[in-house]
Backbone as ProteinMPNN parsed JSONL, in Angstrom:
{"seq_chain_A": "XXXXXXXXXXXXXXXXXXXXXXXXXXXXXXXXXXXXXXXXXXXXXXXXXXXXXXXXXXXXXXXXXXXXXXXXXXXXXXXXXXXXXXXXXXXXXXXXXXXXXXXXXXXXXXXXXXXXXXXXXXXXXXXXXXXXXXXXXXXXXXXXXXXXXXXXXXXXXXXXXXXXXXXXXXXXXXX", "coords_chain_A": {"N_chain_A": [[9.141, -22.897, -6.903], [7.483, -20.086, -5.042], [4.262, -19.684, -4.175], [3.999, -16.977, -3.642], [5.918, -16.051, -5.643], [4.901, -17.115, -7.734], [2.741, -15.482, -7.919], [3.634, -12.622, -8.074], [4.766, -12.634, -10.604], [3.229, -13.076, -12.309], [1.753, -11.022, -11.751], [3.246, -9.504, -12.652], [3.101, -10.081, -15.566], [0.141, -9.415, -16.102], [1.007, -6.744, -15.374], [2.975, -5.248, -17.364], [0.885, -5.771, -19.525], [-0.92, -4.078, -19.42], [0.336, -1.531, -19.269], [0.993, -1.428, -21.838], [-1.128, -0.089, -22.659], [-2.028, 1.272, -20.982], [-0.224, 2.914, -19.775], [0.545, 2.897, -16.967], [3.151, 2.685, -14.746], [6.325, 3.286, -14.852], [7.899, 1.307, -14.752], [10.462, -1.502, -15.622], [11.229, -3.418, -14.625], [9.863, -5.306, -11.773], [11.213, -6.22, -9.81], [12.603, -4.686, -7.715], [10.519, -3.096, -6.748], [9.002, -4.929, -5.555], [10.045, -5.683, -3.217], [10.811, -3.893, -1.816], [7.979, -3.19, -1.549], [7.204, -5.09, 0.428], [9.215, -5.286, 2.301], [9.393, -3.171, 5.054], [7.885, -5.535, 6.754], [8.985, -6.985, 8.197], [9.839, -5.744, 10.093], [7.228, -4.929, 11.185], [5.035, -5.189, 13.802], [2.352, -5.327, 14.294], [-0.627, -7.833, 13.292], [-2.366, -7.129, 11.247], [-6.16, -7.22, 10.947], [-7.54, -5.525, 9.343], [-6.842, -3.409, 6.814], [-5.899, -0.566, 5.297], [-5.161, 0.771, 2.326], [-3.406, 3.714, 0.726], [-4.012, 5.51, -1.871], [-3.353, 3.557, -3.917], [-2.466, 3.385, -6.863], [-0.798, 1.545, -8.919], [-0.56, -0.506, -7.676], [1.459, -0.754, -5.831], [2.185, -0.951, -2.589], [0.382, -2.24, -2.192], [-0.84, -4.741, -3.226], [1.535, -6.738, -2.88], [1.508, -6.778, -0.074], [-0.999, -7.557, 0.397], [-0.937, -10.352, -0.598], [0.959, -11.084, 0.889], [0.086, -11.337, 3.724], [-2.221, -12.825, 4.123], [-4.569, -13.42, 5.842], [-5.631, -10.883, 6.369], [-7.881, -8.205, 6.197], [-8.341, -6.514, 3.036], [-8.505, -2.774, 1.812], [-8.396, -1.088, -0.929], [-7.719, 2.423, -2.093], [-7.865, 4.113, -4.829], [-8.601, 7.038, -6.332], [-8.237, 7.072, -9.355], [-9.111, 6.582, -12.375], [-8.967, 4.375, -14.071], [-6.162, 3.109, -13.166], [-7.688, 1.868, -10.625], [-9.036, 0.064, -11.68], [-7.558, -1.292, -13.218], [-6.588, -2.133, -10.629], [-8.453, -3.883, -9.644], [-8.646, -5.769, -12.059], [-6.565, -7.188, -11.54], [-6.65, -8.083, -9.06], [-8.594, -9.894, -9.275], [-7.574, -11.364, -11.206], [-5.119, -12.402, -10.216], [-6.384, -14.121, -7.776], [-6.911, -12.472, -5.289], [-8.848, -12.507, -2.806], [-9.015, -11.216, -0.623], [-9.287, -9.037, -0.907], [-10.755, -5.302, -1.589], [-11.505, -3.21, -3.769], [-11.739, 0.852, -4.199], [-13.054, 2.861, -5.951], [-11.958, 5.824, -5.222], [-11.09, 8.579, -3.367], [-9.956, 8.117, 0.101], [-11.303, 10.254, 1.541], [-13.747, 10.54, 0.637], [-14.596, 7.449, 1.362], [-16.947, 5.511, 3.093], [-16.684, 5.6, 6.656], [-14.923, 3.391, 8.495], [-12.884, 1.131, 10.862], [-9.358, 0.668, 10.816], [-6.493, -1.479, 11.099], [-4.036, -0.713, 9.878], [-2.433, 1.148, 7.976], [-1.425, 1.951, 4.779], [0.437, 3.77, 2.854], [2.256, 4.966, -0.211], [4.442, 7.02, -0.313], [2.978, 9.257, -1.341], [1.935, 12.158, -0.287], [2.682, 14.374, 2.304], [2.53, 13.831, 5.368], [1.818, 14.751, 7.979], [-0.868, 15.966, 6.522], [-1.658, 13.226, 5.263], [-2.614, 11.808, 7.699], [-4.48, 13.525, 8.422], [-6.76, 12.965, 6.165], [-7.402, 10.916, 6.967], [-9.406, 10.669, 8.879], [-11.322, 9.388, 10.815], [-10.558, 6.708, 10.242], [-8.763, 5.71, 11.761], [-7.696, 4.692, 15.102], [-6.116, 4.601, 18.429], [-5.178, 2.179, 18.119], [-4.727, 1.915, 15.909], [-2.22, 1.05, 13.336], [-0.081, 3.3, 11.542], [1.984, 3.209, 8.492], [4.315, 4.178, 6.311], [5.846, 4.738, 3.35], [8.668, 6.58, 2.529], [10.599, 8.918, 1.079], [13.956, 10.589, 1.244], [13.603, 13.068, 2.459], [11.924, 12.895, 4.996], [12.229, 13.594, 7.84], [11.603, 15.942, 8.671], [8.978, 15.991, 7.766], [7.972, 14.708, 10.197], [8.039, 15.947, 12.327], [7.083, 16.384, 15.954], [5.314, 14.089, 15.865], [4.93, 10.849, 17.051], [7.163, 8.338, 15.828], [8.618, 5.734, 14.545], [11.52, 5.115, 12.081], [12.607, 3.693, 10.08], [15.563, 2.71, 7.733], [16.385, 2.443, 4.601], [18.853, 2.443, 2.195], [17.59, 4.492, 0.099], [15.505, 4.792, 0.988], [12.729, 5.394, 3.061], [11.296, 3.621, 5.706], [8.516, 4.603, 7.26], [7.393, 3.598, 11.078], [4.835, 4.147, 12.589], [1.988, 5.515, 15.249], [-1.058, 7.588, 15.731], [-3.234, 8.409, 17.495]], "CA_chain_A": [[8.719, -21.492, -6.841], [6.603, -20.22, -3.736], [3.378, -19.433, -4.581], [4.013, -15.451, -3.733], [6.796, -15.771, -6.534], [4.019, -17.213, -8.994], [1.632, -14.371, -8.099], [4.386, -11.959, -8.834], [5.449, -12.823, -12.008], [1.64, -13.097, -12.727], [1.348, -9.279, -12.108], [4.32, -8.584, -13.884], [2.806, -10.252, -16.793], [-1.076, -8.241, -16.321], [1.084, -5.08, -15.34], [3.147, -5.099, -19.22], [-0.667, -5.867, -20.97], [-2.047, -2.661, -19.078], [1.149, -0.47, -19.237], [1.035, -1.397, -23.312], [-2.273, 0.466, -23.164], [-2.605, 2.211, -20.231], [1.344, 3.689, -19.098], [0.819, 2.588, -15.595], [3.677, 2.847, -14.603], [7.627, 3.092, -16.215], [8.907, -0.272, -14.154], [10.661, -2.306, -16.336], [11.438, -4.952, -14.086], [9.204, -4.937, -10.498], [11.638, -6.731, -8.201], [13.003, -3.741, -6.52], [9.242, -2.801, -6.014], [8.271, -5.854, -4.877], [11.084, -5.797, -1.823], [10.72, -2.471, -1.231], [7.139, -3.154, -0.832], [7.065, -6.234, 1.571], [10.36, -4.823, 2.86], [8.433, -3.413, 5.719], [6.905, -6.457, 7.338], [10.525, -7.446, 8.209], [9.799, -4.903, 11.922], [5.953, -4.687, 11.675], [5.024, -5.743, 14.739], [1.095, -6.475, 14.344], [-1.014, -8.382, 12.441], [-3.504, -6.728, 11.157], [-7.123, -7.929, 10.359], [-7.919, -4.91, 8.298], [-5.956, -2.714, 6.469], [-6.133, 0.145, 4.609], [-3.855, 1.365, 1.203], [-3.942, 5.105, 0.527], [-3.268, 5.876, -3.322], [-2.616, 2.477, -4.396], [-2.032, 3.053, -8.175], [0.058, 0.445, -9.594], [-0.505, -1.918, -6.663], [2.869, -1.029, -4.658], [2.938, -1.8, -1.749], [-0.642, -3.236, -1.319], [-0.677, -6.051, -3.977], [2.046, -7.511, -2.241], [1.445, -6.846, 0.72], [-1.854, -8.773, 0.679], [-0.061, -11.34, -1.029], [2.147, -12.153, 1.912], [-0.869, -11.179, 5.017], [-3.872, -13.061, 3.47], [-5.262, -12.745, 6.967], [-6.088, -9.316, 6.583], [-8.983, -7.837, 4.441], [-7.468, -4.883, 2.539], [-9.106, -1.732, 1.04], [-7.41, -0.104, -1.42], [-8.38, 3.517, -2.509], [-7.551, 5.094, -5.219], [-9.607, 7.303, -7.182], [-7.643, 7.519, -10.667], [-10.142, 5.339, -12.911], [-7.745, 3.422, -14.986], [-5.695, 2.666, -11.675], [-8.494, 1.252, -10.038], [-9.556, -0.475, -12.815], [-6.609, -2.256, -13.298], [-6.312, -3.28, -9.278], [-9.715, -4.779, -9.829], [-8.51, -7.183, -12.363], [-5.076, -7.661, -10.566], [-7.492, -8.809, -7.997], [-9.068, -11.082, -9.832], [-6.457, -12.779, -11.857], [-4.314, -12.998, -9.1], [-7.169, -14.557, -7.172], [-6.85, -11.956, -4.03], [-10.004, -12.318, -2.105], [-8.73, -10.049, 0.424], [-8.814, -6.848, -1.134], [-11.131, -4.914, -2.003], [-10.644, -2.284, -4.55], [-12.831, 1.488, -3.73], [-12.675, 3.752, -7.273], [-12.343, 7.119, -4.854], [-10.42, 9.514, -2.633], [-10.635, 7.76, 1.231], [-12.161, 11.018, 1.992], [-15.257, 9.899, 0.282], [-15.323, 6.524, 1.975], [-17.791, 4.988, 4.793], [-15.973, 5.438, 7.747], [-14.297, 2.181, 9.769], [-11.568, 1.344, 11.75], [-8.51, -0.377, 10.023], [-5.653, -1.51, 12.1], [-3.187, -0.77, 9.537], [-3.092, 1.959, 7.445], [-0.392, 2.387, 4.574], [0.524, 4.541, 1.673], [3.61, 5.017, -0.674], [4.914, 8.66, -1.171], [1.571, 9.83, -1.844], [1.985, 13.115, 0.678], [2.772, 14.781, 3.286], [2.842, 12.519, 6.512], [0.421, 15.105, 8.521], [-1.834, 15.704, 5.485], [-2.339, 12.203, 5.276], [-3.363, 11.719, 8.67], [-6.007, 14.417, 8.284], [-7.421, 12.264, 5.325], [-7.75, 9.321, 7.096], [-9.477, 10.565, 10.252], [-12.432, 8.336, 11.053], [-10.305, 5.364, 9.527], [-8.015, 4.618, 12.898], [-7.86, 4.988, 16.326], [-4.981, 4.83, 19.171], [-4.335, 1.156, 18.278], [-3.788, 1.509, 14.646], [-0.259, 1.728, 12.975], [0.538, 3.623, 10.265], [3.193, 2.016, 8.035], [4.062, 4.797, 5.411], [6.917, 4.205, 2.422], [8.869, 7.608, 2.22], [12.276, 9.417, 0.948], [15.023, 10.775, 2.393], [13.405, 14.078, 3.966], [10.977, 12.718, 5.878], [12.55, 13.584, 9.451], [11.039, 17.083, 8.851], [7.498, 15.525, 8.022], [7.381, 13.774, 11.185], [7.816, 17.197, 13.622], [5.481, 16.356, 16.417], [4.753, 12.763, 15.805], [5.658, 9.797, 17.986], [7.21, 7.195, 14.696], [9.979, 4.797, 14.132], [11.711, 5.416, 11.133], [13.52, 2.532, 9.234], [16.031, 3.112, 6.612], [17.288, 1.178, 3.497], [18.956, 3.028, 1.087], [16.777, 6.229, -0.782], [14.112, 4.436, 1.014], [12.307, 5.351, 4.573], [9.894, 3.272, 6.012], [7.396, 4.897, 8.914], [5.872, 2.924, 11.525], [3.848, 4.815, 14.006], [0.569, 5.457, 15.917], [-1.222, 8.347, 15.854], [-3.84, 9.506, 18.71]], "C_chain_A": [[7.521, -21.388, -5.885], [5.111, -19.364, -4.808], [3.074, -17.755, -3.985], [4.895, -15.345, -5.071], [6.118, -16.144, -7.678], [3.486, -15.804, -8.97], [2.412, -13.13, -8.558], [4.642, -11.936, -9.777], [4.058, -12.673, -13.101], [1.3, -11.496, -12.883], [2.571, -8.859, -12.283], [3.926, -8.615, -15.387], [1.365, -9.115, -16.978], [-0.458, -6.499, -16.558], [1.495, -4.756, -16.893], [1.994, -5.205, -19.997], [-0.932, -4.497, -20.549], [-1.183, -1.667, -19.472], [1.187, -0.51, -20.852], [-0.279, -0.329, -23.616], [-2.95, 1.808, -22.531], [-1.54, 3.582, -19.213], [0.842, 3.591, -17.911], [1.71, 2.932, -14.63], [5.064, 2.672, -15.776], [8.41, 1.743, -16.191], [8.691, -1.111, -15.599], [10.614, -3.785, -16.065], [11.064, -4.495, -12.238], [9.983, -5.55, -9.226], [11.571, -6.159, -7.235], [12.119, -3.412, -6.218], [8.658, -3.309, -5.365], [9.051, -5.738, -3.54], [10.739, -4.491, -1.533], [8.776, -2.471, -0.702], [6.853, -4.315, 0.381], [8.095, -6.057, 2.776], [9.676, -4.36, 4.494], [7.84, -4.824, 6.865], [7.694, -6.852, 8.426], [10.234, -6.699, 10.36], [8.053, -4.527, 11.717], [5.298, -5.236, 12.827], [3.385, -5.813, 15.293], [0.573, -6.906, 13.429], [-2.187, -8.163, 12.414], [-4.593, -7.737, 10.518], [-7.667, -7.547, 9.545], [-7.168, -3.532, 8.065], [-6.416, -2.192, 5.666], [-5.19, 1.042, 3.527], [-4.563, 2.518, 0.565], [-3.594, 5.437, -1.14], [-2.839, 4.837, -3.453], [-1.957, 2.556, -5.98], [-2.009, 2.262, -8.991], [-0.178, -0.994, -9.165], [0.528, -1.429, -5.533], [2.261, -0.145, -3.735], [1.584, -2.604, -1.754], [-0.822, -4.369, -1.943], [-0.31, -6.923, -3.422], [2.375, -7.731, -0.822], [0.154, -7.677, 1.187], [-1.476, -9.728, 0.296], [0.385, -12.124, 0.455], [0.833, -12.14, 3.36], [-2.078, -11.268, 4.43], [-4.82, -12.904, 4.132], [-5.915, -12.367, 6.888], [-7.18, -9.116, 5.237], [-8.394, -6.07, 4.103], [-8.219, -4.301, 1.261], [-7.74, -1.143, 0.516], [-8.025, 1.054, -2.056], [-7.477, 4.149, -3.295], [-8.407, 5.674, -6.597], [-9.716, 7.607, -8.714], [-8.559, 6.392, -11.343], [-9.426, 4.158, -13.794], [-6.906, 2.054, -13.804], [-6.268, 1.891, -11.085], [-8.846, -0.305, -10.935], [-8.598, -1.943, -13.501], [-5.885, -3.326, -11.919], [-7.466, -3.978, -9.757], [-9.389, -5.841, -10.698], [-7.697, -7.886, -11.965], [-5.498, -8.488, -9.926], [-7.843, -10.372, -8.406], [-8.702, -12.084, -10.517], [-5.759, -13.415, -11.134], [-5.241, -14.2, -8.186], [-7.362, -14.133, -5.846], [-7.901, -11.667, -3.357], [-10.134, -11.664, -1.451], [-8.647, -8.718, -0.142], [-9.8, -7.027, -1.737], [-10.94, -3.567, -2.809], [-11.935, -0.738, -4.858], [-11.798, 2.519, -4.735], [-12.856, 5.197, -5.863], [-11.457, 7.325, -3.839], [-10.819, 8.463, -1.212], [-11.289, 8.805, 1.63], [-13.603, 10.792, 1.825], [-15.652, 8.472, 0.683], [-16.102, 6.689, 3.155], [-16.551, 4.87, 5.392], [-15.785, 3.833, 8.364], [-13.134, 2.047, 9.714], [-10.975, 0.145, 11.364], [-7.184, -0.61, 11.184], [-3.944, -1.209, 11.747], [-3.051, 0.4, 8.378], [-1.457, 2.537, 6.488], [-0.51, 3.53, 3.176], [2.16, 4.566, 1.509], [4.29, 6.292, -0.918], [3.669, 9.399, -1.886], [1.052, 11.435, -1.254], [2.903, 13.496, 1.891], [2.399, 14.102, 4.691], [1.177, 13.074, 7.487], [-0.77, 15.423, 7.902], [-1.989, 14.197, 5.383], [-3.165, 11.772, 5.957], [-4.593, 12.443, 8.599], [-6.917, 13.724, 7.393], [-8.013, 11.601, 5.818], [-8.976, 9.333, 8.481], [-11.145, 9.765, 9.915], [-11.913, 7.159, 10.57], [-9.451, 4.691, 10.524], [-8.345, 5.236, 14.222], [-6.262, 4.894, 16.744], [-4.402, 3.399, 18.574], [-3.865, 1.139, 16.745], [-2.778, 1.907, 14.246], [-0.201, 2.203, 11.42], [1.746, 2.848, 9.559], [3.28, 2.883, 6.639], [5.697, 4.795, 4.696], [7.433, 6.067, 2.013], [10.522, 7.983, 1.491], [13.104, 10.09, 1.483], [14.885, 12.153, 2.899], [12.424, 13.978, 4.567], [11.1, 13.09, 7.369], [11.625, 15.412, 9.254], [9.12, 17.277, 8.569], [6.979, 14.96, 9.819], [7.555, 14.893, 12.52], [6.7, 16.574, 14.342], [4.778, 15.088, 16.39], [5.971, 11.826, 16.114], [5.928, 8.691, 16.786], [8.808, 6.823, 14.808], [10.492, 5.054, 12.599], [13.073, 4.096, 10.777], [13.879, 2.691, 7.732], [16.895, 1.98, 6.084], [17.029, 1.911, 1.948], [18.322, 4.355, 0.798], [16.018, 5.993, 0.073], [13.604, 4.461, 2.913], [11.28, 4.763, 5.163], [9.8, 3.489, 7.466], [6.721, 4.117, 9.545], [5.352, 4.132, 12.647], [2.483, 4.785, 14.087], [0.588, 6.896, 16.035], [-2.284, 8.995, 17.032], [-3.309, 9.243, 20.208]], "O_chain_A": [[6.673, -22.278, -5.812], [5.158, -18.698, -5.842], [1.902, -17.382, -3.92], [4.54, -14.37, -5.733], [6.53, -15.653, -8.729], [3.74, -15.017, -9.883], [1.874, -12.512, -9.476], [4.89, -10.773, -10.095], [3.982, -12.286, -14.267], [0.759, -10.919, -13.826], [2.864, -7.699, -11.994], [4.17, -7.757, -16.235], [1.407, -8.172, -17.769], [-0.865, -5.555, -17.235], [0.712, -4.173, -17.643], [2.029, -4.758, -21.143], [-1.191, -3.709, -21.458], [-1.738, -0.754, -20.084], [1.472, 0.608, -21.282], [-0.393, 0.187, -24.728], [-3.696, 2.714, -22.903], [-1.816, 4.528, -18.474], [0.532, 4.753, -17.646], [1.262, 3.476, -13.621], [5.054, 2.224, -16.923], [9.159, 1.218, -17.015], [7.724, -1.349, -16.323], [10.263, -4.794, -16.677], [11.705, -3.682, -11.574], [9.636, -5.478, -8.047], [10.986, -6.44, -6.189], [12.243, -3.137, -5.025], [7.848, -2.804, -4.588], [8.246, -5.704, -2.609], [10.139, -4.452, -0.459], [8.369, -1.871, 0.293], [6.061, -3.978, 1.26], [7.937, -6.51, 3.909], [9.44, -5.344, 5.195], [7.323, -4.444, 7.916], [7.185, -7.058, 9.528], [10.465, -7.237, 11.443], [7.765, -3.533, 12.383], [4.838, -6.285, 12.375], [3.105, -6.23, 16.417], [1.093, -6.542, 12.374], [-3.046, -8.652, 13.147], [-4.311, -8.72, 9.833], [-8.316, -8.277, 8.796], [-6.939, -2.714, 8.956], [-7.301, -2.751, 5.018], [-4.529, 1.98, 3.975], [-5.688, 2.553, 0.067], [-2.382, 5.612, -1.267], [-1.656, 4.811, -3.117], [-1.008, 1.826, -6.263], [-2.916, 2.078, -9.803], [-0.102, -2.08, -9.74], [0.333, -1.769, -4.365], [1.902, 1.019, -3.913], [1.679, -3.734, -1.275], [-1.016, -5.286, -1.145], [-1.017, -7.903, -3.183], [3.193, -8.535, -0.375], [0.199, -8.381, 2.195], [-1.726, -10.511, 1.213], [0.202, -13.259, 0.895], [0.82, -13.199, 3.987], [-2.866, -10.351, 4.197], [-5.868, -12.434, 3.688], [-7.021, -12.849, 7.132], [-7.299, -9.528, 4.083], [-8.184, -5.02, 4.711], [-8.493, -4.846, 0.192], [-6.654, -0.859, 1.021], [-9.028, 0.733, -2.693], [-6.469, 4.689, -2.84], [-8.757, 5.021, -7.58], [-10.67, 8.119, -9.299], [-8.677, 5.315, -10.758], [-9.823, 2.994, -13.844], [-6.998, 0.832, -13.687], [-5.583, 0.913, -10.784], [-8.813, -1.479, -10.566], [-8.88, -3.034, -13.995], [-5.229, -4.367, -11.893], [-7.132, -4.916, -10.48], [-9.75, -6.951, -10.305], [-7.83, -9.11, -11.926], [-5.029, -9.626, -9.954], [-7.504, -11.489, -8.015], [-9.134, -13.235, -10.58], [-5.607, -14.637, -11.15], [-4.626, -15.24, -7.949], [-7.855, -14.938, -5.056], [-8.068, -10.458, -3.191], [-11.262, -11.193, -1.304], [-8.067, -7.676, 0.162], [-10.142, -8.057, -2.318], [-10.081, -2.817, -2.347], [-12.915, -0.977, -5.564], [-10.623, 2.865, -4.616], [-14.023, 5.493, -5.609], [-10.966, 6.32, -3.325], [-11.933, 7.944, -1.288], [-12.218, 8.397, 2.327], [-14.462, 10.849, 2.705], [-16.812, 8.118, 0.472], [-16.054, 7.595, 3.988], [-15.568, 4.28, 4.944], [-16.819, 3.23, 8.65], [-12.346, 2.542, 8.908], [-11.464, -0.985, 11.401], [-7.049, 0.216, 12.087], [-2.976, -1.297, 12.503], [-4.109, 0.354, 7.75], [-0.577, 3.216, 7.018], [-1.569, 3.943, 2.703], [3.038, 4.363, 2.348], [4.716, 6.42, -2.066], [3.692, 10.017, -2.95], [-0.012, 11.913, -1.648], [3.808, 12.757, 2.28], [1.189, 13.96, 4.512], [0.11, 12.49, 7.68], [-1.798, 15.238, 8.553], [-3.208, 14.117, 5.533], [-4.248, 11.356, 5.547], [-5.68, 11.88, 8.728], [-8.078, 13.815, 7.791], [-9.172, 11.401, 5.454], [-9.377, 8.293, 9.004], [-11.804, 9.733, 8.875], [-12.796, 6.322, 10.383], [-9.25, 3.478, 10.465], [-9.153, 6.152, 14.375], [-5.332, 5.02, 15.946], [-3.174, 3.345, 18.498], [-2.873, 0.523, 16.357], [-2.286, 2.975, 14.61], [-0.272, 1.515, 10.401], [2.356, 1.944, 10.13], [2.498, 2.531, 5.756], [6.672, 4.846, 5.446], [6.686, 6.759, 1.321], [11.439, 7.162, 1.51], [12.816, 10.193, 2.676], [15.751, 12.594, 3.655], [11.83, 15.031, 4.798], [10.129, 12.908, 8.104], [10.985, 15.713, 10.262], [8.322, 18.144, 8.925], [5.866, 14.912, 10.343], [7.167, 14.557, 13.639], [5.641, 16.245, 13.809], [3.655, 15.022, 16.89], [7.162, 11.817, 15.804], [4.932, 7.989, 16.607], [9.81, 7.487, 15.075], [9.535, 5.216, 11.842], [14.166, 3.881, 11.301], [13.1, 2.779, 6.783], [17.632, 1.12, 6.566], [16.123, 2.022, 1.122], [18.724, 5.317, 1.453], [15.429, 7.041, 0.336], [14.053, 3.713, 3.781], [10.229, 5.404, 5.171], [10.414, 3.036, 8.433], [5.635, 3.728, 9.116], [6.062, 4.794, 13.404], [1.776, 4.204, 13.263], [1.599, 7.544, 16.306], [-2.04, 10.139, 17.416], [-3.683, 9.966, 21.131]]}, "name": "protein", "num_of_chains": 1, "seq": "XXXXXXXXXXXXXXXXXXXXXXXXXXXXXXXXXXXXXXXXXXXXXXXXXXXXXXXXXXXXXXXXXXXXXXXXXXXXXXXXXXXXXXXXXXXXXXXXXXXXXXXXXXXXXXXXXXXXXXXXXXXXXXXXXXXXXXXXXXXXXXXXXXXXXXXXXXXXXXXXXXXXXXXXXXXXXXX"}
């Protein structure tokens, strides 16, 4: 067993203690979340050094996405207190040095420039962007996890769109 398939099974076991206490989420069984979040990487075509996860929640996609790009130092924001609360120990059981975990809206973060910048179904494609502004520039790539009407989010924006199944994943650049 690879030592991403330990750390998985590891936050399958933390996620059932928290969801006994805290309904986290409804996943019974996280495979399909786990592929669907690494799924992605498969046509990402840089390697970021710092990355940024918009509404993390649960973890999906950024858990395992630092998981597989230890590389990278990864913020995750989300400002639900429970949520947070529970990446923070994720963090720490797992042993993910790379992430850091920021209890709050990115609107309320210190500004800097990430090279990667994802979220899961958390909005509106150009509302997101507006969130994020001071967080990329021309070289960073969005990388956003959507459903099947996203072609009418993306009016007006230069993005690749990769499909599998219900499931749309965005890459693009925005300025």
């Amino acid at each position: 067993m690879s030592n991403f398939e330990e750390n998985v099974a590891k936050f399958g076991e933390i996620l059932k203690q928290f969801n006994k206490i805290h309904s986290l989420t409804n996943y019974k069984d996280i495979k399909n979340q786990v592929m669907d979040s690494i799924a992605p990487l498969e046509f990402l075509d840089i390697n970021p050094k710092i990355a940024i996860d918009i509404g993390s929640g649960a973890g999906f996609p950024a858990i395992f996405l630092a998981m597989k790009i230890q590389e990278c130092e990864w913020h995750l924001f989300e400002p639900n207190l429970k949520k947070s609360s529970f990446l923070s120990y994720a963090k720490i059981n797992l042993g993910l040095k790379n992430i850091t975990v920021h209890s709050k809206k990115i609107q309320e973060g210190e500004k800097f420039k990430a090279d990667l910048i994802t979220s899961r179904a958390l909005m509106k494609t150009k509302d997101l962007i507006k969130i994020c502004d001071g967080f990329y520039d021309e070289n960073t790539k969005f990388m956003l996890y959507k459903g099947s009407s996203v072609v009418d989010e993306l009016d007006g924006l230069k993005a690749k769109i990769y499909n599998n199944k219900n499931r749309n994943y965005i890459i693009m650049s925005v300025k």
